[in-house]
Tab-separated table of C-alpha atoms in Angstrom:
chain	number	residue	atom	x	y	z
Z	1	MET	CA	16.196	75.513	3.852
Z	2	ARG	CA	16.708	76.960	0.411
Z	3	GLY	CA	16.421	80.701	0.043
Z	4	LYS	CA	13.005	82.025	-0.934
Z	5	ARG	CA	12.154	84.456	-3.708
Z	6	ILE	CA	11.008	87.585	-1.910
Z	7	LEU	CA	9.626	90.941	-3.005
Z	8	VAL	CA	9.977	93.875	-0.601
Z	9	VAL	CA	7.742	96.794	-1.561
Z	10	GLY	CA	9.148	100.129	-0.406
Z	11	THR	CA	12.781	101.149	0.143
Z	12	GLY	CA	12.581	103.445	3.159
Z	13	TYR	CA	14.253	102.555	6.452
Z	14	VAL	CA	12.107	99.479	6.981
Z	15	GLY	CA	11.988	98.224	3.410
Z	16	LEU	CA	15.649	98.702	2.543
Z	17	THR	CA	16.823	97.182	5.819
Z	18	THR	CA	14.404	94.266	5.452
Z	19	GLY	CA	15.472	93.565	1.887
Z	20	ALA	CA	19.197	93.818	2.510
Z	21	CYS	CA	19.047	91.697	5.659
Z	22	LEU	CA	16.867	88.989	4.101
Z	23	ALA	CA	19.326	88.821	1.195
Z	24	SER	CA	22.162	88.422	3.698
Z	25	LEU	CA	20.285	85.442	5.148
Z	26	GLY	CA	20.416	83.709	1.765
Z	27	HIS	CA	17.111	84.702	0.164
Z	28	ARG	CA	16.780	86.171	-3.312
Z	29	VAL	CA	15.224	89.598	-2.841
Z	30	VAL	CA	13.821	92.278	-5.121
Z	31	CYS	CA	13.224	95.674	-3.517
Z	32	SER	CA	10.727	97.796	-5.441
Z	33	ASP	CA	9.909	101.483	-5.262
Z	34	VAL	CA	7.983	104.050	-7.302
Z	35	ASP	CA	10.968	106.437	-7.351
Z	36	ALA	CA	12.990	105.489	-10.441
Z	37	ALA	CA	15.956	107.687	-9.496
Z	38	LYS	CA	16.125	106.110	-6.054
Z	39	VAL	CA	16.001	102.628	-7.577
Z	40	GLU	CA	18.888	103.531	-9.893
Z	41	ARG	CA	21.006	104.856	-7.018
Z	42	SER	CA	20.240	101.825	-4.857
Z	43	SER	CA	21.209	99.474	-7.685
Z	44	ARG	CA	24.625	101.151	-7.653
Z	45	GLY	CA	24.862	100.763	-3.889
Z	46	GLU	CA	24.292	104.471	-3.250
Z	47	ILE	CA	22.133	104.739	-0.144
Z	48	ASP	CA	20.526	107.983	0.967
Z	49	LEU	CA	19.919	106.787	4.520
Z	50	LEU	CA	22.493	107.303	7.261
Z	51	GLU	CA	22.377	103.835	8.787
Z	52	PRO	CA	25.476	101.968	10.023
Z	53	GLY	CA	26.272	98.878	7.959
Z	54	LEU	CA	23.335	99.209	5.584
Z	55	ALA	CA	25.189	100.534	2.528
Z	56	ASP	CA	27.801	97.770	2.739
Z	57	MET	CA	25.086	95.135	3.114
Z	58	VAL	CA	23.254	96.477	0.069
Z	59	ARG	CA	26.425	96.486	-2.024
Z	60	ASP	CA	27.281	92.952	-0.889
Z	61	GLY	CA	23.801	91.711	-1.742
Z	62	VAL	CA	23.857	93.286	-5.201
Z	63	ALA	CA	27.346	91.949	-5.908
Z	64	ALA	CA	26.310	88.442	-4.851
Z	65	GLY	CA	23.224	88.524	-7.079
Z	66	ARG	CA	20.867	88.055	-4.131
Z	67	LEU	CA	19.534	91.625	-4.068
Z	68	GLU	CA	18.165	93.733	-6.892
Z	69	PHE	CA	15.985	96.801	-7.255
Z	70	ALA	CA	13.026	97.483	-9.523
Z	71	VAL	CA	10.589	100.250	-10.382
Z	72	GLY	CA	7.066	99.042	-9.657
Z	73	SER	CA	6.011	95.786	-8.032
Z	74	ALA	CA	3.746	93.843	-10.377
Z	75	ARG	CA	6.404	92.095	-12.444
Z	76	ALA	CA	8.485	91.022	-9.441
Z	77	ALA	CA	5.358	89.910	-7.552
Z	78	ALA	CA	4.592	87.352	-10.268
Z	79	ARG	CA	7.807	85.461	-9.451
Z	80	SER	CA	7.886	85.921	-5.677
Z	81	GLU	CA	6.895	83.406	-3.045
Z	82	VAL	CA	6.614	86.068	-0.348
Z	83	VAL	CA	5.748	89.771	-0.621
Z	84	PHE	CA	6.661	92.099	2.253
Z	85	LEU	CA	4.714	95.356	2.466
Z	86	CYS	CA	7.066	98.054	3.792
Z	87	VAL	CA	5.354	101.207	2.555
Z	88	PRO	CA	4.609	104.260	4.725
Z	89	THR	CA	1.491	104.440	6.881
Z	90	PRO	CA	1.650	108.108	7.889
Z	91	MET	CA	-0.654	109.925	10.246
Z	92	GLY	CA	-3.891	110.689	8.463
Z	93	ALA	CA	-6.908	112.804	9.319
Z	94	GLY	CA	-7.587	112.907	13.050
Z	95	GLY	CA	-4.492	110.828	13.819
Z	96	ALA	CA	-5.601	107.572	12.197
Z	97	ALA	CA	-3.085	105.597	10.127
Z	98	ASP	CA	-3.301	106.346	6.404
Z	99	LEU	CA	-3.410	102.967	4.623
Z	100	ARG	CA	-3.739	104.238	1.072
Z	101	ALA	CA	-0.204	103.212	0.102
Z	102	VAL	CA	-0.728	99.701	1.483
Z	103	GLU	CA	-4.025	99.320	-0.352
Z	104	ALA	CA	-2.533	100.649	-3.581
Z	105	VAL	CA	0.174	97.978	-3.499
Z	106	VAL	CA	-2.363	95.221	-2.904
Z	107	ALA	CA	-4.422	96.507	-5.812
Z	108	GLU	CA	-1.306	96.491	-8.025
Z	109	ILE	CA	-0.033	93.026	-7.189
Z	110	GLY	CA	-3.110	91.182	-5.912
Z	111	ASP	CA	-3.696	89.134	-9.031
Z	112	ARG	CA	0.023	88.674	-9.749
Z	113	VAL	CA	1.107	86.847	-6.589
Z	114	PRO	CA	1.503	83.127	-7.389
Z	115	ARG	CA	-0.848	80.551	-5.857
Z	116	GLY	CA	0.356	79.600	-2.397
Z	117	GLY	CA	2.146	82.908	-1.950
Z	118	LEU	CA	2.263	85.025	1.192
Z	119	LEU	CA	1.494	88.704	1.718
Z	120	VAL	CA	3.355	89.940	4.813
Z	121	ALA	CA	2.575	93.338	6.320
Z	122	LYS	CA	5.672	94.774	7.969
Z	123	SER	CA	4.337	98.334	7.829
Z	124	THR	CA	2.738	99.489	11.075
Z	125	VAL	CA	-0.990	98.983	10.567
Z	126	PRO	CA	-4.039	99.076	12.859
Z	127	VAL	CA	-5.883	96.056	14.142
Z	128	GLY	CA	-8.043	94.505	11.449
Z	129	THR	CA	-5.724	95.324	8.554
Z	130	SER	CA	-4.877	91.669	7.811
Z	131	ALA	CA	-8.568	90.880	7.441
Z	132	ARG	CA	-9.002	94.014	5.327
Z	133	LEU	CA	-6.122	93.033	3.033
Z	134	ALA	CA	-7.513	89.531	2.676
Z	135	ARG	CA	-10.829	91.000	1.520
Z	136	LEU	CA	-9.030	93.299	-0.949
Z	137	LEU	CA	-7.087	90.340	-2.330
Z	138	GLY	CA	-10.214	88.249	-2.700
Z	139	ARG	CA	-8.074	85.110	-2.877
Z	140	ASP	CA	-8.078	82.146	-0.530
Z	141	ASP	CA	-4.858	80.785	-2.061
Z	142	VAL	CA	-2.646	83.618	-0.727
Z	143	GLY	CA	-1.948	83.865	2.992
Z	144	VAL	CA	-1.902	87.221	4.808
Z	145	VAL	CA	0.472	87.628	7.753
Z	146	SER	CA	1.391	90.445	10.131
Z	147	ASN	CA	5.109	90.681	10.931
Z	148	PRO	CA	5.656	94.083	12.589
Z	149	GLU	CA	9.078	95.698	12.590
Z	150	PHE	CA	10.908	96.946	15.678
Z	151	LEU	CA	13.817	98.713	13.985
Z	152	ARG	CA	15.456	101.732	15.580
Z	153	GLU	CA	17.073	104.272	13.302
Z	154	GLY	CA	20.811	104.196	13.849
Z	155	SER	CA	20.789	100.477	14.698
Z	156	ALA	CA	18.318	99.048	12.174
Z	157	VAL	CA	20.626	96.355	10.754
Z	158	ARG	CA	21.556	95.114	14.195
Z	159	ASP	CA	17.919	95.180	15.291
Z	160	PHE	CA	16.880	93.060	12.305
Z	161	LEU	CA	19.601	90.442	12.657
Z	162	ARG	CA	19.735	90.396	16.472
Z	163	PRO	CA	16.231	91.318	17.580
Z	164	ASP	CA	14.717	90.937	21.038
Z	165	ARG	CA	11.864	89.004	19.415
Z	166	ILE	CA	10.238	88.273	16.085
Z	167	VAL	CA	6.466	88.673	16.113
Z	168	ILE	CA	4.426	86.808	13.496
Z	169	GLY	CA	0.649	86.819	13.499
Z	170	SER	CA	-2.011	85.221	11.351
Z	171	ASP	CA	-5.203	83.271	11.787
Z	172	ASP	CA	-3.537	80.599	9.613
Z	173	PRO	CA	-0.920	78.738	11.715
Z	174	ALA	CA	0.704	77.260	8.601
Z	175	ALA	CA	1.308	80.751	7.201
Z	176	VAL	CA	2.896	81.783	10.506
Z	177	GLU	CA	5.328	78.875	10.297
Z	178	ARG	CA	6.256	79.692	6.714
Z	179	VAL	CA	7.194	83.241	7.660
Z	180	ALA	CA	9.045	82.017	10.758
Z	181	ALA	CA	11.147	79.804	8.482
Z	182	LEU	CA	12.408	82.887	6.663
Z	183	TYR	CA	14.127	83.911	9.907
Z	184	ALA	CA	15.601	80.470	10.658
Z	185	ALA	CA	19.158	81.862	10.667
Z	186	VAL	CA	18.265	84.609	13.164
Z	187	ASP	CA	18.844	83.653	16.794
Z	188	ALA	CA	15.817	85.196	18.472
Z	189	PRO	CA	12.586	84.047	20.112
Z	190	VAL	CA	9.599	83.923	17.791
Z	191	VAL	CA	6.258	85.071	19.171
Z	192	ARG	CA	3.497	83.312	17.251
Z	193	THR	CA	0.083	84.860	17.639
Z	194	GLY	CA	-3.107	85.854	15.893
Z	195	ALA	CA	-3.293	88.672	13.381
Z	196	ALA	CA	-4.968	91.169	15.727
Z	197	SER	CA	-2.396	90.713	18.485
Z	198	ALA	CA	0.524	91.068	16.075
Z	199	GLU	CA	-0.951	94.239	14.612
Z	200	LEU	CA	-1.473	95.754	18.049
Z	201	VAL	CA	1.910	94.878	19.562
Z	202	LYS	CA	3.891	97.530	17.649
Z	203	TYR	CA	1.508	100.252	18.780
Z	204	ALA	CA	1.537	98.898	22.310
Z	205	ALA	CA	5.343	98.869	22.500
Z	206	ASN	CA	5.857	102.325	20.992
Z	207	CYS	CA	3.138	103.937	23.082
Z	208	PHE	CA	4.555	102.402	26.248
Z	209	LEU	CA	7.962	103.886	25.420
Z	210	ALA	CA	6.402	107.265	24.651
Z	211	THR	CA	4.537	107.214	27.963
Z	212	ARG	CA	7.726	106.271	29.787
Z	213	LEU	CA	9.610	109.194	28.216
Z	214	SER	CA	6.842	111.637	29.098
Z	215	TYR	CA	6.896	110.317	32.653
Z	216	VAL	CA	10.648	110.897	32.948
Z	217	ASN	CA	10.354	114.395	31.497
Z	218	ALA	CA	7.657	115.205	34.045
Z	219	LEU	CA	9.914	113.852	36.808
Z	220	ALA	CA	12.728	116.079	35.515
Z	221	ALA	CA	10.491	119.132	35.870
Z	222	ARG	CA	9.686	118.088	39.421
Z	223	CYS	CA	13.393	117.620	40.174
Z	224	GLU	CA	14.107	121.190	39.097
Z	225	ARG	CA	11.466	122.493	41.492
Z	226	ALA	CA	12.571	120.254	44.360
Z	227	GLY	CA	16.333	120.682	43.964
Z	228	ALA	CA	16.742	116.981	43.139
Z	229	ASP	CA	18.896	115.454	40.402
Z	230	ILE	CA	17.117	113.419	37.711
Z	231	ALA	CA	20.353	111.529	36.964
Z	232	ASP	CA	20.511	110.192	40.517
Z	233	LEU	CA	16.793	109.478	40.514
Z	234	THR	CA	16.784	107.464	37.282
Z	235	ALA	CA	19.975	105.621	38.242
Z	236	ALA	CA	18.195	104.361	41.336
Z	237	MET	CA	14.984	103.595	39.442
Z	238	GLY	CA	16.823	101.744	36.692
Z	239	ARG	CA	18.347	99.294	39.148
Z	240	ASP	CA	14.890	97.964	39.883
Z	241	HIS	CA	14.598	94.910	37.629
Z	242	ARG	CA	10.917	95.655	37.124
Z	243	ILE	CA	11.834	99.011	35.548
Z	244	GLY	CA	15.314	98.742	33.988
Z	245	PRO	CA	17.559	101.607	32.809
Z	246	GLU	CA	16.330	102.156	29.237
Z	247	PHE	CA	14.261	105.160	28.159
Z	248	LEU	CA	14.866	106.968	31.431
Z	249	ARG	CA	16.723	110.002	30.084
Z	250	PRO	CA	14.968	113.352	29.890
Z	251	GLY	CA	15.087	115.424	26.752
Z	252	PRO	CA	13.272	117.980	24.606
Z	253	GLY	CA	10.404	115.555	24.001
Z	254	TRP	CA	9.953	112.389	21.988
Z	255	GLY	CA	9.550	112.321	18.224
Z	256	GLY	CA	10.777	110.622	15.086
Z	257	SER	CA	8.918	108.773	12.378
Z	258	CYS	CA	7.132	106.257	14.641
Z	259	LEU	CA	6.267	107.290	18.191
Z	260	PRO	CA	4.130	110.386	17.421
Z	261	LYS	CA	2.089	108.777	14.645
Z	262	ASP	CA	1.679	105.474	16.494
Z	263	ALA	CA	0.562	107.248	19.663
Z	264	ALA	CA	-1.956	109.323	17.694
Z	265	ALA	CA	-3.242	106.257	15.851
Z	266	LEU	CA	-3.726	104.122	18.958
Z	267	LEU	CA	-5.426	106.993	20.773
Z	268	ARG	CA	-7.758	107.600	17.818
Z	269	VAL	CA	-8.738	103.927	17.629
Z	270	ALA	CA	-9.283	103.686	21.388
Z	271	GLU	CA	-11.441	106.789	21.501
Z	272	ALA	CA	-13.440	105.696	18.438
Z	273	ALA	CA	-14.104	102.363	20.156
Z	274	GLY	CA	-15.392	104.162	23.236
Z	275	THR	CA	-12.711	102.813	25.565
Z	276	GLY	CA	-10.509	105.905	25.597
Z	277	PHE	CA	-6.855	105.887	26.648
Z	278	PRO	CA	-6.331	108.589	29.313
Z	279	ALA	CA	-2.727	107.595	30.076
Z	280	LEU	CA	-1.726	107.878	26.429
Z	281	ARG	CA	-3.579	111.176	26.025
Z	282	ALA	CA	-1.675	112.522	29.033
Z	283	ALA	CA	1.650	111.349	27.556
Z	284	ILE	CA	0.951	113.141	24.249
Z	285	ASP	CA	-0.106	116.345	26.007
Z	286	SER	CA	2.917	116.157	28.307
Z	287	ASN	CA	5.196	115.834	25.273
Z	288	ALA	CA	3.847	119.048	23.782
Z	289	ARG	CA	4.383	120.812	27.098
Z	290	GLN	CA	7.947	119.511	27.290
Z	291	ARG	CA	8.907	121.172	24.018
Z	292	ALA	CA	7.404	124.438	25.218
Z	293	ARG	CA	9.258	124.057	28.516
Z	294	MET	CA	12.566	123.805	26.648
Z	295	VAL	CA	11.840	127.125	24.958
Z	296	ARG	CA	11.174	128.727	28.336
Z	297	LYS	CA	14.399	127.224	29.672
Z	298	VAL	CA	16.397	128.726	26.809
Z	299	ALA	CA	14.697	132.088	27.294
Z	300	ALA	CA	15.501	132.073	31.007
Z	301	ALA	CA	19.173	131.331	30.323
Z	302	CYS	CA	19.763	133.383	27.173
Z	303	GLY	CA	16.953	135.917	26.847
Z	304	SER	CA	17.409	139.662	27.217
Z	305	GLY	CA	15.772	142.193	29.515
Z	306	PRO	CA	13.541	141.614	32.541
Z	307	ALA	CA	11.095	139.621	30.399
Z	308	ARG	CA	13.928	137.386	29.115
Z	309	SER	CA	12.844	138.010	25.542
Z	310	LEU	CA	14.392	136.031	22.693
Z	311	ARG	CA	13.531	138.603	20.032
Z	312	GLY	CA	16.704	139.359	18.102
Z	313	VAL	CA	18.792	137.103	20.355
Z	314	ARG	CA	21.375	135.099	18.424
Z	315	LEU	CA	21.550	131.420	19.449
Z	316	GLY	CA	23.793	128.569	18.321
Z	317	LEU	CA	22.115	125.166	18.032
Z	318	LEU	CA	23.889	121.809	18.263
Z	319	GLY	CA	21.864	119.136	16.486
Z	320	LEU	CA	18.575	119.113	14.584
Z	321	THR	CA	17.909	115.457	13.702
Z	322	PHE	CA	15.451	113.616	15.913
Z	323	LYS	CA	18.261	111.541	17.423
Z	324	ALA	CA	21.973	110.915	16.961
Z	325	GLY	CA	23.088	108.420	14.327
Z	326	THR	CA	20.493	109.379	11.728
Z	327	ASN	CA	19.858	112.136	9.204
Z	328	ASP	CA	16.097	111.931	9.777
Z	329	LEU	CA	14.259	115.165	10.541
Z	330	ARG	CA	10.750	113.686	10.598
Z	331	ASP	CA	8.904	114.954	13.674
Z	332	SER	CA	12.231	115.835	15.260
Z	333	PRO	CA	11.799	117.349	18.735
Z	334	ALA	CA	15.081	119.206	18.156
Z	335	LEU	CA	13.705	120.845	15.027
Z	336	ALA	CA	10.383	121.534	16.764
Z	337	VAL	CA	12.165	123.374	19.574
Z	338	ALA	CA	14.276	125.276	17.027
Z	339	ARG	CA	11.170	126.431	15.174
Z	340	ALA	CA	9.527	127.461	18.445
Z	341	LEU	CA	12.625	129.504	19.316
Z	342	ALA	CA	12.434	131.136	15.893
Z	343	ALA	CA	8.768	131.949	16.517
Z	344	GLU	CA	9.916	133.794	19.648
Z	345	GLY	CA	12.147	135.929	17.443
Z	346	ALA	CA	15.506	134.209	18.017
Z	347	ASP	CA	18.176	134.327	15.299
Z	348	LEU	CA	19.303	130.723	14.879
Z	349	THR	CA	22.469	129.163	13.477
Z	350	ALA	CA	22.730	125.387	13.737
Z	351	CYS	CA	25.224	122.597	13.143
Z	352	ASP	CA	24.390	118.901	12.832
Z	353	PRO	CA	26.937	116.211	11.837
Z	354	ALA	CA	24.399	114.533	9.530
Z	355	LEU	CA	23.272	117.686	7.728
Z	356	ARG	CA	24.883	120.117	5.343
Z	357	PRO	CA	23.981	123.693	4.448
Z	358	GLY	CA	20.954	123.539	2.193
Z	359	SER	CA	19.691	120.198	3.563
Z	360	ALA	CA	16.005	119.740	2.811
Z	361	GLY	CA	13.551	119.909	5.671
Z	362	VAL	CA	15.408	122.346	7.896
Z	363	GLY	CA	13.407	125.380	6.815
Z	364	ALA	CA	14.195	129.042	6.402
Z	365	ASP	CA	14.072	129.832	10.132
Z	366	VAL	CA	17.390	128.102	10.820
Z	367	ARG	CA	20.722	128.911	9.162
Z	368	LEU	CA	22.683	125.667	8.824
Z	369	VAL	CA	26.490	125.648	8.940
Z	370	ALA	CA	28.982	122.795	8.842
Z	371	ASP	CA	31.119	123.966	11.773
Z	372	PRO	CA	29.914	124.090	15.417
Z	373	TYR	CA	32.351	126.912	16.124
Z	374	ARG	CA	30.675	129.019	13.459
Z	375	ALA	CA	27.313	128.251	15.042
Z	376	ALA	CA	28.616	129.540	18.381
Z	377	ALA	CA	30.381	132.698	17.145
Z	378	GLY	CA	28.772	135.752	18.736
Z	379	ALA	CA	25.820	133.792	20.114
Z	380	ALA	CA	24.105	134.617	23.389
Z	381	GLY	CA	24.183	130.917	24.190
Z	382	LEU	CA	24.494	127.404	22.801
Z	383	VAL	CA	21.525	125.027	22.866
Z	384	LEU	CA	22.255	121.305	22.523
Z	385	LEU	CA	19.229	119.605	20.958
Z	386	THR	CA	20.544	116.257	19.620
Z	387	GLU	CA	22.870	113.929	21.533
Z	388	TRP	CA	25.615	113.463	18.916
Z	389	PRO	CA	28.698	111.885	20.582
Z	390	GLU	CA	31.086	114.273	18.813
Z	391	PHE	CA	29.601	117.218	20.671
Z	392	ARG	CA	31.146	115.884	23.879
Z	393	SER	CA	34.671	116.324	22.525
Z	394	LEU	CA	34.364	119.893	21.230
Z	395	ASP	CA	36.950	122.449	22.332
Z	396	TRP	CA	34.779	124.055	24.975
Z	397	ARG	CA	37.355	126.712	25.897
Z	398	ARG	CA	37.369	127.845	22.283
Z	399	LEU	CA	33.574	127.860	22.252
Z	400	ALA	CA	33.447	129.842	25.508
Z	401	ALA	CA	35.746	132.459	24.004
Z	402	SER	CA	33.584	132.846	20.886
Z	403	LEU	CA	30.211	133.097	22.632
Z	404	ALA	CA	28.803	136.510	23.494
Z	405	ARG	CA	27.454	134.969	26.718
Z	406	PRO	CA	29.065	131.898	28.295
Z	407	VAL	CA	25.996	129.674	28.662
Z	408	VAL	CA	25.027	126.242	27.338
Z	409	VAL	CA	21.501	124.854	27.581
Z	410	ASP	CA	21.771	121.067	27.341
Z	411	THR	CA	18.287	119.725	26.592
Z	412	ARG	CA	19.587	116.129	26.519
Z	413	ASP	CA	21.798	116.164	29.646
Z	414	HIS	CA	24.425	114.948	27.212
Z	415	LEU	CA	27.468	117.029	28.110
Z	416	ASP	CA	29.741	116.801	31.143
Z	417	PRO	CA	28.931	119.815	33.326
Z	418	ALA	CA	32.371	119.667	34.977
Z	419	VAL	CA	34.109	120.038	31.601
Z	420	LEU	CA	31.983	123.063	30.746
Z	421	ARG	CA	32.522	124.591	34.177
Z	422	ARG	CA	36.296	124.334	33.764
Z	423	ALA	CA	35.955	126.027	30.372
Z	424	GLY	CA	34.242	128.967	32.040
Z	425	LEU	CA	30.711	128.120	30.864
Z	426	ARG	CA	27.396	128.043	32.670
Z	427	TRP	CA	25.587	124.733	32.120
Z	428	ARG	CA	21.829	124.341	32.296
Z	429	GLY	CA	20.433	120.844	31.956
Z	430	VAL	CA	17.059	119.154	32.319
Z	431	GLY	CA	16.102	118.017	35.794
Z	432	ARG	CA	19.579	118.673	37.156
Z	433	PRO	CA	21.039	121.458	39.305
Z	434	PRO	CA	22.637	124.318	37.319
Z	435	VAL	CA	26.438	124.409	37.151
Z	436	ASP	CA	28.353	127.686	37.051
Z	437	PRO	CA	32.087	128.341	36.650
Z	438	GLY	CA	34.076	129.163	39.750
C-alpha cells in the first residue's frame, strides 16, 4: 500500500507521537498546531516533551521529507486524505469533556477536506461524538471514524508501534477498513466496532485502571492496620491469571492527564443518564482520601510536637512529575501531595530529574533544586513522591548524614528498605511494615 497523505491536528503527546509514528510507517504527514513558536521548534526537531525515542523519530521524519509542521490546519486539510483529530478534550464544567477544541477544528477544515476523505477522532471523546461531528461537517462524502489512543507517557512511541490492540469504530465498515489499512505495518490485533463502542472503550479502560489502583491503595491501608505486607499480598494476587500483576502497586494516588478527567467524564455521563456508577464514584473518592492519607503519613513520621505538626518543618521531596519518565505535571499526585504538605505549613525543597529550578507549573510553595542532596540538607525527612529509577542509586549514607532526622517516607514503595536501614535511616512505606535501623 502506498503511503497516504495525512494531517494530524495538534502536537501534544498524542498528536506528535501519532504524526511521527505514521510518518515512520511510510505515510506523508503534516502536523499542525496553533502555536507558531512550537511549530518552528518542531520543524527543527526540537521537542519539548520528554518521551523516549520521539525526538529522534521526528528528526528522521523531517529529514526524510515524510513529516512536516504547519501553523493552522485548513491549507493542509485540502490536500490530505485522512485528518486525525488529536486536540485536547480537558475536563469541563461538572466533569464533562470539553469538546470546543475538537469542534473548532471541524469548523476550520470541514469544507476543505477532499471528497472521499476521512475524519478520525483520536482525542478521547464521549459517546455520540462521531455522530455529532458528522452533523457539524454536514457532508456525506467524508467518513467519520473513532480511533482512540492508548498511549502511556514515557512509552508512547512503543505503545503506538507495538500496541496491545488497535480500536477502530464507525457505522461505515468501509471507513473502518480504510483506517485499518493505515496500520498495516503494525503487528497488532485490530478491533473493529461501531462508533459508540470505540468512543466508550478508552473511558472504560482508563476507569477500570483507576478503580484498580484505588482498590490497591485501600488494601494497603488495611495492610497497615492488620500488620500485613501489601507487597506479599499483591505478589500472590498477581499470579492469578484472572488478575495479573499490572497496576497493583500502591502510591500517593492516581493522576496524570487522562485518568482523572476520563473518570470524571464517564461518571458525569452515567449520572446524567440516570444509571449512575457507584464503583467509579467510590474510586474517585478513595483517590482523594489517599492523597490526604499520604499527608498524614508524612506528619506522623516527620511532624513536630505531640500533634505531629508540619508547620515550619523542613522537608525534602524526591519527585514531582505524575510518574517517572515524563516531565508532565498535569494532575500529578506527587505535586498534589506537595501542595497539601505546604498547606499544612511545611517548608518544601524538591528535586525531580525532569525539572529544573524555575520550571513552570511547580508553584511558589515548592523550592526546586537540581540536586537531591541539596533537597535533603537539614530536612526533618525525605518524602519520595515519584518513582524515578535514579533515586534507588542515591548515596543514602550521605543523605542520612545531611538530614536533620533520619527518616524517609516512600509513598511509592520504590526504595529498598534494607539499603536504607543499613544507611541508618528509618523507612516508612505504603502498606508495608516500617523498617528501622539496628
